[in-house]
Amino acid sequence: MERNQNGSMYLKTLGLDPENQEAPIAFVESEKRMDGLFYRRNHFPYPEVDSDLLDIGGLTERNLRLTVAELKELPARTVTVVLKCAGNKRSLFSKKTFGEQWGKGALSLGTWTGVPLRSLLEKAGLKDGVQEIVFNGHDEGMQPGFDKTECYGRSLPLEKAIHPDTIVAYAYNGERIPECHGAPLRLIVPGWYAMASVKWLRTIQASADHFEGPFQTDDYVYYPHEDSDEDAEPVRQLRVNSTIQQPLDMAKAEKGEQIVKGIAWTGIGHIEKVEVSVDSGCTWEAAELEDGETEGVDYGWVPWSFKWHAEKAGIYKIFSRAKDSEGRVQPGEACWNRKGYGYNAIDRVKLKVLK
Amino acid sequence: MERNQNGSMYLKTLGLDPENQEAPIAFVESEKRMDGLFYRRNHFPYPEVDSDLLDIGGLTERNLRLTVAELKELPARTVTVVLKCAGNKRSLFSKKTFGEQWGKGALSLGTWTGVPLRSLLEKAGLKDGVQEIVFNGHDEGMQPGFDKTECYGRSLPLEKAIHPDTIVAYAYNGERIPECHGAPLRLIVPGWYAMASVKWLRTIQASADHFEGPFQTDDYVYYPHEDSDEDAEPVRQLRVNSTIQQPLDMAKAEKGEQIVKGIAWTGIGHIEKVEVSVDSGCTWEAAELEDGETEGVDYGWVPWSFKWHAEKAGIYKIFSRAKDSEGRVQPGEACWNRKGYGYNAIDRVKLKVLK
């Protein structure tokens, strides 16, 4: 029986082959973890992973082959992280771009436990000249535009790879990672768009070269021009961003007290302030951050809310704008790029207050 | 474990209080029924229905009180019907309208079994002067803009009420109706938008007057003007319509053979033709209808497909346009109305064919 008094939430299907599903982000209670509602973004069919081995090698003193059980014996680190598709909100660009038309739900919050990558690299011993660490997943296949089968592969610059919060995770919210989210092992790269957090992690290779796989040099690149690849920049840190969860866009309400609530997050430092406008951005007021003002680095999201009083009937354009501790602020218009990555314009909904 | 090789489909959440969920219509295999993926459209919280009684009265010779078991003993009729929210595709109006922002999935196909309403009205005996039959459901509540609690109520003109295909259904796809879709009894009004197919049916009243409940005279009315109620028309029969299921909007593909597929339906007669354009509507070709050309009345939807060859890389604007046996054709632009009902413009997707 599918009836329930409070309603039930589901993922929104954007594609099935491979599976791409969006979280019902407007309805996710901020304090809850998102088990079963974590967004799914795949380039290939789900792999059959029948091995729990991780191979580490390349430009290292020695090759390592570790089992999940062996990884669990090493000192662990736990991080709570927003993972977010670089294409989140792609459908909001006023000049449309091709690819999955993600709405606002290609992001999720989760707590991941694993071994700092840094300690695995120390075990293997990096040789001189290592510039990047390359990660390959078990997932592979052909995409439109590919000329051969590729596995999903990405690299990190050494500096990010050895950051103590970059981990090889074996647990999500205290349990085995769900198969669709990368079991048995997933790289977790806090603060970066989630293309970096390679699922079904199979190999880690130290390299003196720049990795040039298609998910590094073709996809996940900001191309600011329609017809040339000039001025291309790699997609890396999360831009500062916020999403209004309530009211829903184009909702109707009675006059009187209104609540605007949502979430905000960033890839560098922490969220310092969220401001809300109920008059199309003419005036702004500070929203209340649920956790107060955070300090240092926060890879999670911050729930926020704002109360106001709608005295008059009419149409209200409600905006939210987050600012992080690096001074980065959401822009009025998102920076258009050919593949539709990194949308972070001020979030906007319309509300009709009835007579 | 939520992993599966072919992906899994879910409803898309538009609201939880009350529950409004859209079917993943692009992924519904035409030949399958939609158990579990039937769209949900509610005005109120789900009612607790602890009675299986149906009361029939008003301007009748006698009052009837029937149990579901008694209804099942009467001659039955089975109809396969597209039920479709009048607000389906509301989000596609270029001038946005308030309310749930339905995409293309607020419609579903199902087979319903029940007793023709006509035979119940004959049993009760209609008195002279009956103009409408009024239906009330068990669901009730307050909406923004209401000044009191209302139950969901609608009427039908006598002619539609006594049509032999208008039934009081007790079964959906051969089973008890799911609670969220109206158990134990749902009125099914084939060919009309689904606001007429009252769920959790509680009472049927014959009336000499025009029913003026809010879901009859305020909602479910086409208001063609922004600031006046002039020229208002009630929402009734389904307009002729089609939806492209594949390719997905803004998808990318390799050069070569392409398949466009979708569904088409209408509220009067049957679908006679579906045409597809792959050049922004400059030229059109007939799609293949899965069931061949139907005859008479078809309340279901017709799957269709169209093969073509993309020789050149580029962006293709793919359109579909259905025509029914009444000569009605989908228009280039949907008829805007203040509440956003009845969108049926030519369906459009864009496809990028890669170099």
mmCIF file with all atom_site columns, C-alpha atoms in Angstrom, chain A residues 159-343:
data_model
loop_
_atom_site.group_PDB
_atom_site.id
_atom_site.type_symbol
_atom_site.label_atom_id
_atom_site.label_alt_id
_atom_site.label_comp_id
_atom_site.label_asym_id
_atom_site.label_entity_id
_atom_site.label_seq_id
_atom_site.pdbx_PDB_ins_code
_atom_site.Cartn_x
_atom_site.Cartn_y
_atom_site.Cartn_z
_atom_site.occupancy
_atom_site.B_iso_or_equiv
_atom_site.pdbx_formal_charge
_atom_site.auth_seq_id
_atom_site.auth_comp_id
_atom_site.auth_asym_id
_atom_site.auth_atom_id
_atom_site.pdbx_PDB_model_num
ATOM 1   C CA . GLU A 1 159 ? 48.246 19.157 -3.183  1.00 0.00 ? 159 GLU A CA 1
ATOM 2   C CA . LYS A 1 160 ? 44.550 18.232 -3.088  1.00 0.00 ? 160 LYS A CA 1
ATOM 3   C CA . ALA A 1 161 ? 45.327 14.507 -3.066  1.00 0.00 ? 161 ALA A CA 1
ATOM 4   C CA . ILE A 1 162 ? 47.386 14.812 0.119   1.00 0.00 ? 162 ILE A CA 1
ATOM 5   C CA . HIS A 1 163 ? 44.928 17.099 1.878   1.00 0.00 ? 163 HIS A CA 1
ATOM 6   C CA . PRO A 1 164 ? 44.042 15.283 5.105   1.00 0.00 ? 164 PRO A CA 1
ATOM 7   C CA . ASP A 1 165 ? 40.279 15.420 4.323   1.00 0.00 ? 165 ASP A CA 1
ATOM 8   C CA . THR A 1 166 ? 40.624 13.627 0.977   1.00 0.00 ? 166 THR A CA 1
ATOM 9   C CA . ILE A 1 167 ? 39.762 10.029 1.850   1.00 0.00 ? 167 ILE A CA 1
ATOM 10  C CA . VAL A 1 168 ? 39.242 6.604  0.346   1.00 0.00 ? 168 VAL A CA 1
ATOM 11  C CA . ALA A 1 169 ? 35.849 5.901  1.886   1.00 0.00 ? 169 ALA A CA 1
ATOM 12  C CA . TYR A 1 170 ? 34.416 2.490  2.729   1.00 0.00 ? 170 TYR A CA 1
ATOM 13  C CA . ALA A 1 171 ? 31.391 3.708  4.692   1.00 0.00 ? 171 ALA A CA 1
ATOM 14  C CA . TYR A 1 172 ? 28.514 6.110  4.056   1.00 0.00 ? 172 TYR A CA 1
ATOM 15  C CA . ASN A 1 173 ? 26.508 7.227  7.089   1.00 0.00 ? 173 ASN A CA 1
ATOM 16  C CA . GLY A 1 174 ? 28.172 4.472  9.096   1.00 0.00 ? 174 GLY A CA 1
ATOM 17  C CA . GLU A 1 175 ? 27.194 1.638  6.756   1.00 0.00 ? 175 GLU A CA 1
ATOM 18  C CA . ARG A 1 176 ? 28.672 -0.063 3.711   1.00 0.00 ? 176 ARG A CA 1
ATOM 19  C CA . ILE A 1 177 ? 28.464 2.356  0.762   1.00 0.00 ? 177 ILE A CA 1
ATOM 20  C CA . PRO A 1 178 ? 25.351 1.592  -1.363  1.00 0.00 ? 178 PRO A CA 1
ATOM 21  C CA . GLU A 1 179 ? 26.245 -0.156 -4.621  1.00 0.00 ? 179 GLU A CA 1
ATOM 22  C CA . CYS A 1 180 ? 24.845 2.694  -6.691  1.00 0.00 ? 180 CYS A CA 1
ATOM 23  C CA . HIS A 1 181 ? 27.059 5.194  -4.878  1.00 0.00 ? 181 HIS A CA 1
ATOM 24  C CA . GLY A 1 182 ? 30.365 3.410  -5.337  1.00 0.00 ? 182 GLY A CA 1
ATOM 25  C CA . ALA A 1 183 ? 30.726 0.314  -3.138  1.00 0.00 ? 183 ALA A CA 1
ATOM 26  C CA . PRO A 1 184 ? 33.014 -0.992 -1.898  1.00 0.00 ? 184 PRO A CA 1
ATOM 27  C CA . LEU A 1 185 ? 35.324 2.054  -2.152  1.00 0.00 ? 185 LEU A CA 1
ATOM 28  C CA . ARG A 1 186 ? 34.773 5.637  -3.187  1.00 0.00 ? 186 ARG A CA 1
ATOM 29  C CA . LEU A 1 187 ? 37.207 8.504  -3.296  1.00 0.00 ? 187 LEU A CA 1
ATOM 30  C CA . ILE A 1 188 ? 35.750 11.483 -1.424  1.00 0.00 ? 188 ILE A CA 1
ATOM 31  C CA . VAL A 1 189 ? 37.164 14.897 -2.335  1.00 0.00 ? 189 VAL A CA 1
ATOM 32  C CA . PRO A 1 190 ? 35.516 17.433 -0.003  1.00 0.00 ? 190 PRO A CA 1
ATOM 33  C CA . GLY A 1 191 ? 34.921 20.887 -1.429  1.00 0.00 ? 191 GLY A CA 1
ATOM 34  C CA . TRP A 1 192 ? 35.140 19.821 -5.073  1.00 0.00 ? 192 TRP A CA 1
ATOM 35  C CA . TYR A 1 193 ? 32.322 19.067 -7.480  1.00 0.00 ? 193 TYR A CA 1
ATOM 36  C CA . ALA A 1 194 ? 31.549 15.367 -7.227  1.00 0.00 ? 194 ALA A CA 1
ATOM 37  C CA . MET A 1 195 ? 33.068 14.308 -10.561 1.00 0.00 ? 195 MET A CA 1
ATOM 38  C CA . ALA A 1 196 ? 36.279 14.175 -8.487  1.00 0.00 ? 196 ALA A CA 1
ATOM 39  C CA . SER A 1 197 ? 34.846 11.703 -5.970  1.00 0.00 ? 197 SER A CA 1
ATOM 40  C CA . VAL A 1 198 ? 35.438 8.621  -8.118  1.00 0.00 ? 198 VAL A CA 1
ATOM 41  C CA . LYS A 1 199 ? 33.034 5.751  -7.400  1.00 0.00 ? 199 LYS A CA 1
ATOM 42  C CA . TRP A 1 200 ? 33.852 2.022  -7.446  1.00 0.00 ? 200 TRP A CA 1
ATOM 43  C CA . LEU A 1 201 ? 37.508 2.993  -6.971  1.00 0.00 ? 201 LEU A CA 1
ATOM 44  C CA . ARG A 1 202 ? 39.809 0.379  -8.511  1.00 0.00 ? 202 ARG A CA 1
ATOM 45  C CA . THR A 1 203 ? 43.259 1.943  -8.948  1.00 0.00 ? 203 THR A CA 1
ATOM 46  C CA . ILE A 1 204 ? 45.296 4.867  -7.676  1.00 0.00 ? 204 ILE A CA 1
ATOM 47  C CA . GLN A 1 205 ? 48.321 5.830  -9.765  1.00 0.00 ? 205 GLN A CA 1
ATOM 48  C CA . ALA A 1 206 ? 50.964 8.447  -9.024  1.00 0.00 ? 206 ALA A CA 1
ATOM 49  C CA . SER A 1 207 ? 51.972 10.289 -12.183 1.00 0.00 ? 207 SER A CA 1
ATOM 50  C CA . ALA A 1 208 ? 54.433 12.913 -13.379 1.00 0.00 ? 208 ALA A CA 1
ATOM 51  C CA . ASP A 1 209 ? 52.140 13.869 -16.270 1.00 0.00 ? 209 ASP A CA 1
ATOM 52  C CA . HIS A 1 210 ? 48.853 15.644 -16.660 1.00 0.00 ? 210 HIS A CA 1
ATOM 53  C CA . PHE A 1 211 ? 46.066 13.104 -16.923 1.00 0.00 ? 211 PHE A CA 1
ATOM 54  C CA . GLU A 1 212 ? 44.129 13.519 -20.152 1.00 0.00 ? 212 GLU A CA 1
ATOM 55  C CA . GLY A 1 213 ? 41.134 11.178 -19.911 1.00 0.00 ? 213 GLY A CA 1
ATOM 56  C CA . PRO A 1 214 ? 37.866 12.411 -21.403 1.00 0.00 ? 214 PRO A CA 1
ATOM 57  C CA . PHE A 1 215 ? 36.309 13.192 -18.003 1.00 0.00 ? 215 PHE A CA 1
ATOM 58  C CA . GLN A 1 216 ? 39.298 15.404 -17.220 1.00 0.00 ? 216 GLN A CA 1
ATOM 59  C CA . THR A 1 217 ? 40.005 17.259 -20.449 1.00 0.00 ? 217 THR A CA 1
ATOM 60  C CA . ASP A 1 218 ? 36.738 17.143 -22.396 1.00 0.00 ? 218 ASP A CA 1
ATOM 61  C CA . ASP A 1 219 ? 33.955 16.916 -19.804 1.00 0.00 ? 219 ASP A CA 1
ATOM 62  C CA . TYR A 1 220 ? 34.137 18.863 -16.556 1.00 0.00 ? 220 TYR A CA 1
ATOM 63  C CA . VAL A 1 221 ? 35.756 21.862 -18.156 1.00 0.00 ? 221 VAL A CA 1
ATOM 64  C CA . TYR A 1 222 ? 34.284 25.375 -18.206 1.00 0.00 ? 222 TYR A CA 1
ATOM 65  C CA . TYR A 1 223 ? 34.227 26.455 -21.865 1.00 0.00 ? 223 TYR A CA 1
ATOM 66  C CA . PRO A 1 224 ? 33.063 30.058 -21.821 1.00 0.00 ? 224 PRO A CA 1
ATOM 67  C CA . HIS A 1 225 ? 32.689 30.281 -25.611 1.00 0.00 ? 225 HIS A CA 1
ATOM 68  C CA . GLU A 1 226 ? 30.171 28.593 -27.859 1.00 0.00 ? 226 GLU A CA 1
ATOM 69  C CA . ASP A 1 227 ? 32.481 27.868 -30.773 1.00 0.00 ? 227 ASP A CA 1
ATOM 70  C CA . SER A 1 228 ? 35.985 27.690 -29.396 1.00 0.00 ? 228 SER A CA 1
ATOM 71  C CA . ASP A 1 229 ? 37.799 26.049 -26.512 1.00 0.00 ? 229 ASP A CA 1
ATOM 72  C CA . GLU A 1 230 ? 39.684 29.221 -25.610 1.00 0.00 ? 230 GLU A CA 1
ATOM 73  C CA . ASP A 1 231 ? 39.820 30.297 -22.000 1.00 0.00 ? 231 ASP A CA 1
ATOM 74  C CA . ALA A 1 232 ? 38.874 26.816 -20.810 1.00 0.00 ? 232 ALA A CA 1
ATOM 75  C CA . GLU A 1 233 ? 39.233 26.184 -17.076 1.00 0.00 ? 233 GLU A CA 1
ATOM 76  C CA . PRO A 1 234 ? 38.880 22.896 -15.208 1.00 0.00 ? 234 PRO A CA 1
ATOM 77  C CA . VAL A 1 235 ? 35.868 22.418 -12.947 1.00 0.00 ? 235 VAL A CA 1
ATOM 78  C CA . ARG A 1 236 ? 37.169 22.046 -9.368  1.00 0.00 ? 236 ARG A CA 1
ATOM 79  C CA . GLN A 1 237 ? 35.975 23.730 -6.151  1.00 0.00 ? 237 GLN A CA 1
ATOM 80  C CA . LEU A 1 238 ? 32.307 24.178 -5.471  1.00 0.00 ? 238 LEU A CA 1
ATOM 81  C CA . ARG A 1 239 ? 31.157 27.714 -6.080  1.00 0.00 ? 239 ARG A CA 1
ATOM 82  C CA . VAL A 1 240 ? 29.287 29.442 -3.265  1.00 0.00 ? 240 VAL A CA 1
ATOM 83  C CA . ASN A 1 241 ? 25.600 28.646 -3.655  1.00 0.00 ? 241 ASN A CA 1
ATOM 84  C CA . SER A 1 242 ? 22.171 28.483 -2.031  1.00 0.00 ? 242 SER A CA 1
ATOM 85  C CA . THR A 1 243 ? 18.812 26.928 -2.807  1.00 0.00 ? 243 THR A CA 1
ATOM 86  C CA . ILE A 1 244 ? 15.376 28.026 -1.621  1.00 0.00 ? 244 ILE A CA 1
ATOM 87  C CA . GLN A 1 245 ? 13.416 24.961 -0.492  1.00 0.00 ? 245 GLN A CA 1
ATOM 88  C CA . GLN A 1 246 ? 10.287 26.809 0.621   1.00 0.00 ? 246 GLN A CA 1
ATOM 89  C CA . PRO A 1 247 ? 8.168  28.296 -0.761  1.00 0.00 ? 247 PRO A CA 1
ATOM 90  C CA . LEU A 1 248 ? 8.039  26.214 -3.908  1.00 0.00 ? 248 LEU A CA 1
ATOM 91  C CA . ASP A 1 249 ? 8.362  28.183 -7.117  1.00 0.00 ? 249 ASP A CA 1
ATOM 92  C CA . MET A 1 250 ? 4.965  29.478 -8.335  1.00 0.00 ? 250 MET A CA 1
ATOM 93  C CA . ALA A 1 251 ? 3.199  28.515 -5.120  1.00 0.00 ? 251 ALA A CA 1
ATOM 94  C CA . LYS A 1 252 ? 0.214  30.387 -3.694  1.00 0.00 ? 252 LYS A CA 1
ATOM 95  C CA . ALA A 1 253 ? -0.191 31.489 -0.065  1.00 0.00 ? 253 ALA A CA 1
ATOM 96  C CA . GLU A 1 254 ? -2.501 33.421 2.217   1.00 0.00 ? 254 GLU A CA 1
ATOM 97  C CA . LYS A 1 255 ? -1.542 36.880 3.471   1.00 0.00 ? 255 LYS A CA 1
ATOM 98  C CA . GLY A 1 256 ? 0.395  37.037 6.729   1.00 0.00 ? 256 GLY A CA 1
ATOM 99  C CA . GLU A 1 257 ? 3.529  35.415 8.054   1.00 0.00 ? 257 GLU A CA 1
ATOM 100 C CA . GLN A 1 258 ? 5.666  33.657 5.494   1.00 0.00 ? 258 GLN A CA 1
ATOM 101 C CA . ILE A 1 259 ? 8.738  31.498 5.933   1.00 0.00 ? 259 ILE A CA 1
ATOM 102 C CA . VAL A 1 260 ? 11.500 31.226 3.383   1.00 0.00 ? 260 VAL A CA 1
ATOM 103 C CA . LYS A 1 261 ? 13.891 28.368 4.060   1.00 0.00 ? 261 LYS A CA 1
ATOM 104 C CA . GLY A 1 262 ? 16.706 26.676 2.270   1.00 0.00 ? 262 GLY A CA 1
ATOM 105 C CA . ILE A 1 263 ? 20.290 25.485 2.301   1.00 0.00 ? 263 ILE A CA 1
ATOM 106 C CA . ALA A 1 264 ? 23.648 27.065 1.428   1.00 0.00 ? 264 ALA A CA 1
ATOM 107 C CA . TRP A 1 265 ? 27.093 25.609 0.836   1.00 0.00 ? 265 TRP A CA 1
ATOM 108 C CA . THR A 1 266 ? 30.506 26.453 -0.571  1.00 0.00 ? 266 THR A CA 1
ATOM 109 C CA . GLY A 1 267 ? 33.739 24.742 -1.608  1.00 0.00 ? 267 GLY A CA 1
ATOM 110 C CA . ILE A 1 268 ? 36.231 26.968 0.202   1.00 0.00 ? 268 ILE A CA 1
ATOM 111 C CA . GLY A 1 269 ? 35.949 27.942 3.854   1.00 0.00 ? 269 GLY A CA 1
ATOM 112 C CA . HIS A 1 270 ? 32.392 28.159 5.133   1.00 0.00 ? 270 HIS A CA 1
ATOM 113 C CA . ILE A 1 271 ? 29.116 30.000 4.629   1.00 0.00 ? 271 ILE A CA 1
ATOM 114 C CA . GLU A 1 272 ? 29.266 33.304 6.442   1.00 0.00 ? 272 GLU A CA 1
ATOM 115 C CA . LYS A 1 273 ? 25.933 34.824 5.526   1.00 0.00 ? 273 LYS A CA 1
ATOM 116 C CA . VAL A 1 274 ? 22.730 34.135 3.610   1.00 0.00 ? 274 VAL A CA 1
ATOM 117 C CA . GLU A 1 275 ? 20.579 37.076 2.592   1.00 0.00 ? 275 GLU A CA 1
ATOM 118 C CA . VAL A 1 276 ? 16.988 36.978 1.386   1.00 0.00 ? 276 VAL A CA 1
ATOM 119 C CA . SER A 1 277 ? 15.099 39.496 -0.718  1.00 0.00 ? 277 SER A CA 1
ATOM 120 C CA . VAL A 1 278 ? 11.315 39.435 -1.123  1.00 0.00 ? 278 VAL A CA 1
ATOM 121 C CA . ASP A 1 279 ? 11.255 42.361 -3.538  1.00 0.00 ? 279 ASP A CA 1
ATOM 122 C CA . SER A 1 280 ? 13.190 41.109 -6.546  1.00 0.00 ? 280 SER A CA 1
ATOM 123 C CA . GLY A 1 281 ? 16.567 41.970 -5.059  1.00 0.00 ? 281 GLY A CA 1
ATOM 124 C CA . CYS A 1 282 ? 15.874 45.650 -4.234  1.00 0.00 ? 282 CYS A CA 1
ATOM 125 C CA . THR A 1 283 ? 16.411 45.109 -0.514  1.00 0.00 ? 283 THR A CA 1
ATOM 126 C CA . TRP A 1 284 ? 18.063 42.237 1.321   1.00 0.00 ? 284 TRP A CA 1
ATOM 127 C CA . GLU A 1 285 ? 17.914 40.968 4.891   1.00 0.00 ? 285 GLU A CA 1
ATOM 128 C CA . ALA A 1 286 ? 20.010 38.389 6.681   1.00 0.00 ? 286 ALA A CA 1
ATOM 129 C CA . ALA A 1 287 ? 18.515 34.930 7.087   1.00 0.00 ? 287 ALA A CA 1
ATOM 130 C CA . GLU A 1 288 ? 19.055 32.944 10.245  1.00 0.00 ? 288 GLU A CA 1
ATOM 131 C CA . LEU A 1 289 ? 21.682 30.224 9.848   1.00 0.00 ? 289 LEU A CA 1
ATOM 132 C CA . GLU A 1 290 ? 20.672 27.065 11.660  1.00 0.00 ? 290 GLU A CA 1
ATOM 133 C CA . ASP A 1 291 ? 24.078 26.380 13.113  1.00 0.00 ? 291 ASP A CA 1
ATOM 134 C CA . GLY A 1 292 ? 24.893 30.007 13.812  1.00 0.00 ? 292 GLY A CA 1
ATOM 135 C CA . GLU A 1 293 ? 27.993 31.234 12.070  1.00 0.00 ? 293 GLU A CA 1
ATOM 136 C CA . THR A 1 294 ? 30.398 28.399 11.456  1.00 0.00 ? 294 THR A CA 1
ATOM 137 C CA . GLU A 1 295 ? 34.151 28.785 11.587  1.00 0.00 ? 295 GLU A CA 1
ATOM 138 C CA . GLY A 1 296 ? 36.997 27.301 9.635   1.00 0.00 ? 296 GLY A CA 1
ATOM 139 C CA . VAL A 1 297 ? 36.047 24.810 6.954   1.00 0.00 ? 297 VAL A CA 1
ATOM 140 C CA . ASP A 1 298 ? 32.576 23.363 6.519   1.00 0.00 ? 298 ASP A CA 1
ATOM 141 C CA . TYR A 1 299 ? 32.052 20.858 3.701   1.00 0.00 ? 299 TYR A CA 1
ATOM 142 C CA . GLY A 1 300 ? 28.399 20.364 4.607   1.00 0.00 ? 300 GLY A CA 1
ATOM 143 C CA . TRP A 1 301 ? 25.436 22.579 3.907   1.00 0.00 ? 301 TRP A CA 1
ATOM 144 C CA . VAL A 1 302 ? 23.942 25.159 6.225   1.00 0.00 ? 302 VAL A CA 1
ATOM 145 C CA . PRO A 1 303 ? 20.156 25.228 6.633   1.00 0.00 ? 303 PRO A CA 1
ATOM 146 C CA . TRP A 1 304 ? 18.800 28.777 6.849   1.00 0.00 ? 304 TRP A CA 1
ATOM 147 C CA . SER A 1 305 ? 15.410 30.404 7.282   1.00 0.00 ? 305 SER A CA 1
ATOM 148 C CA . PHE A 1 306 ? 13.834 33.828 7.081   1.00 0.00 ? 306 PHE A CA 1
ATOM 149 C CA . LYS A 1 307 ? 10.460 35.019 8.397   1.00 0.00 ? 307 LYS A CA 1
ATOM 150 C CA . TRP A 1 308 ? 8.578  37.894 6.834   1.00 0.00 ? 308 TRP A CA 1
ATOM 151 C CA . HIS A 1 309 ? 5.086  39.288 6.680   1.00 0.00 ? 309 HIS A CA 1
ATOM 152 C CA . ALA A 1 310 ? 3.176  39.633 3.409   1.00 0.00 ? 310 ALA A CA 1
ATOM 153 C CA . GLU A 1 311 ? 0.671  42.416 4.036   1.00 0.00 ? 311 GLU A CA 1
ATOM 154 C CA . LYS A 1 312 ? -0.507 42.882 0.494   1.00 0.00 ? 312 LYS A CA 1
ATOM 155 C CA . ALA A 1 313 ? -1.786 40.470 -2.109  1.00 0.00 ? 313 ALA A CA 1
ATOM 156 C CA . GLY A 1 314 ? 0.457  40.242 -5.129  1.00 0.00 ? 314 GLY A CA 1
ATOM 157 C CA . ILE A 1 315 ? 3.337  38.434 -6.728  1.00 0.00 ? 315 ILE A CA 1
ATOM 158 C CA . TYR A 1 316 ? 6.568  38.354 -4.740  1.00 0.00 ? 316 TYR A CA 1
ATOM 159 C CA . LYS A 1 317 ? 9.912  37.526 -6.278  1.00 0.00 ? 317 LYS A CA 1
ATOM 160 C CA . ILE A 1 318 ? 11.948 35.889 -3.539  1.00 0.00 ? 318 ILE A CA 1
ATOM 161 C CA . PHE A 1 319 ? 15.727 35.613 -3.880  1.00 0.00 ? 319 PHE A CA 1
ATOM 162 C CA . SER A 1 320 ? 18.478 34.024 -1.770  1.00 0.00 ? 320 SER A CA 1
ATOM 163 C CA . ARG A 1 321 ? 22.178 34.909 -1.898  1.00 0.00 ? 321 ARG A CA 1
ATOM 164 C CA . ALA A 1 322 ? 24.963 33.212 0.063   1.00 0.00 ? 322 ALA A CA 1
ATOM 165 C CA . LYS A 1 323 ? 28.374 34.618 0.927   1.00 0.00 ? 323 LYS A CA 1
ATOM 166 C CA . ASP A 1 324 ? 31.305 32.498 2.046   1.00 0.00 ? 324 ASP A CA 1
ATOM 167 C CA . SER A 1 325 ? 34.271 33.202 4.316   1.00 0.00 ? 325 SER A CA 1
ATOM 168 C CA . GLU A 1 326 ? 36.440 33.851 1.254   1.00 0.00 ? 326 GLU A CA 1
ATOM 169 C CA . GLY A 1 327 ? 34.173 36.764 0.356   1.00 0.00 ? 327 GLY A CA 1
ATOM 170 C CA . ARG A 1 328 ? 32.653 34.944 -2.599  1.00 0.00 ? 328 ARG A CA 1
ATOM 171 C CA . VAL A 1 329 ? 28.997 35.897 -3.234  1.00 0.00 ? 329 VAL A CA 1
ATOM 172 C CA . GLN A 1 330 ? 26.445 34.366 -5.577  1.00 0.00 ? 330 GLN A CA 1
ATOM 173 C CA . PRO A 1 331 ? 26.239 36.481 -8.736  1.00 0.00 ? 331 PRO A CA 1
ATOM 174 C CA . GLY A 1 332 ? 23.028 37.893 -10.216 1.00 0.00 ? 332 GLY A CA 1
ATOM 175 C CA . GLU A 1 333 ? 23.609 35.897 -13.363 1.00 0.00 ? 333 GLU A CA 1
ATOM 176 C CA . ALA A 1 334 ? 25.403 32.561 -13.644 1.00 0.00 ? 334 ALA A CA 1
ATOM 177 C CA . CYS A 1 335 ? 28.558 32.409 -15.684 1.00 0.00 ? 335 CYS A CA 1
ATOM 178 C CA . TRP A 1 336 ? 27.412 30.722 -18.895 1.00 0.00 ? 336 TRP A CA 1
ATOM 179 C CA . ASN A 1 337 ? 29.610 27.958 -20.241 1.00 0.00 ? 337 ASN A CA 1
ATOM 180 C CA . ARG A 1 338 ? 29.075 25.552 -23.116 1.00 0.00 ? 338 ARG A CA 1
ATOM 181 C CA . LYS A 1 339 ? 28.658 22.417 -21.020 1.00 0.00 ? 339 LYS A CA 1
ATOM 182 C CA . GLY A 1 340 ? 26.478 24.045 -18.388 1.00 0.00 ? 340 GLY A CA 1
ATOM 183 C CA . TYR A 1 341 ? 28.597 23.595 -15.258 1.00 0.00 ? 341 TYR A CA 1
ATOM 184 C CA . GLY A 1 342 ? 28.760 25.457 -11.986 1.00 0.00 ? 342 GLY A CA 1
ATOM 185 C CA . TYR A 1 343 ? 25.450 27.353 -12.077 1.00 0.00 ? 343 TYR A CA 1
#
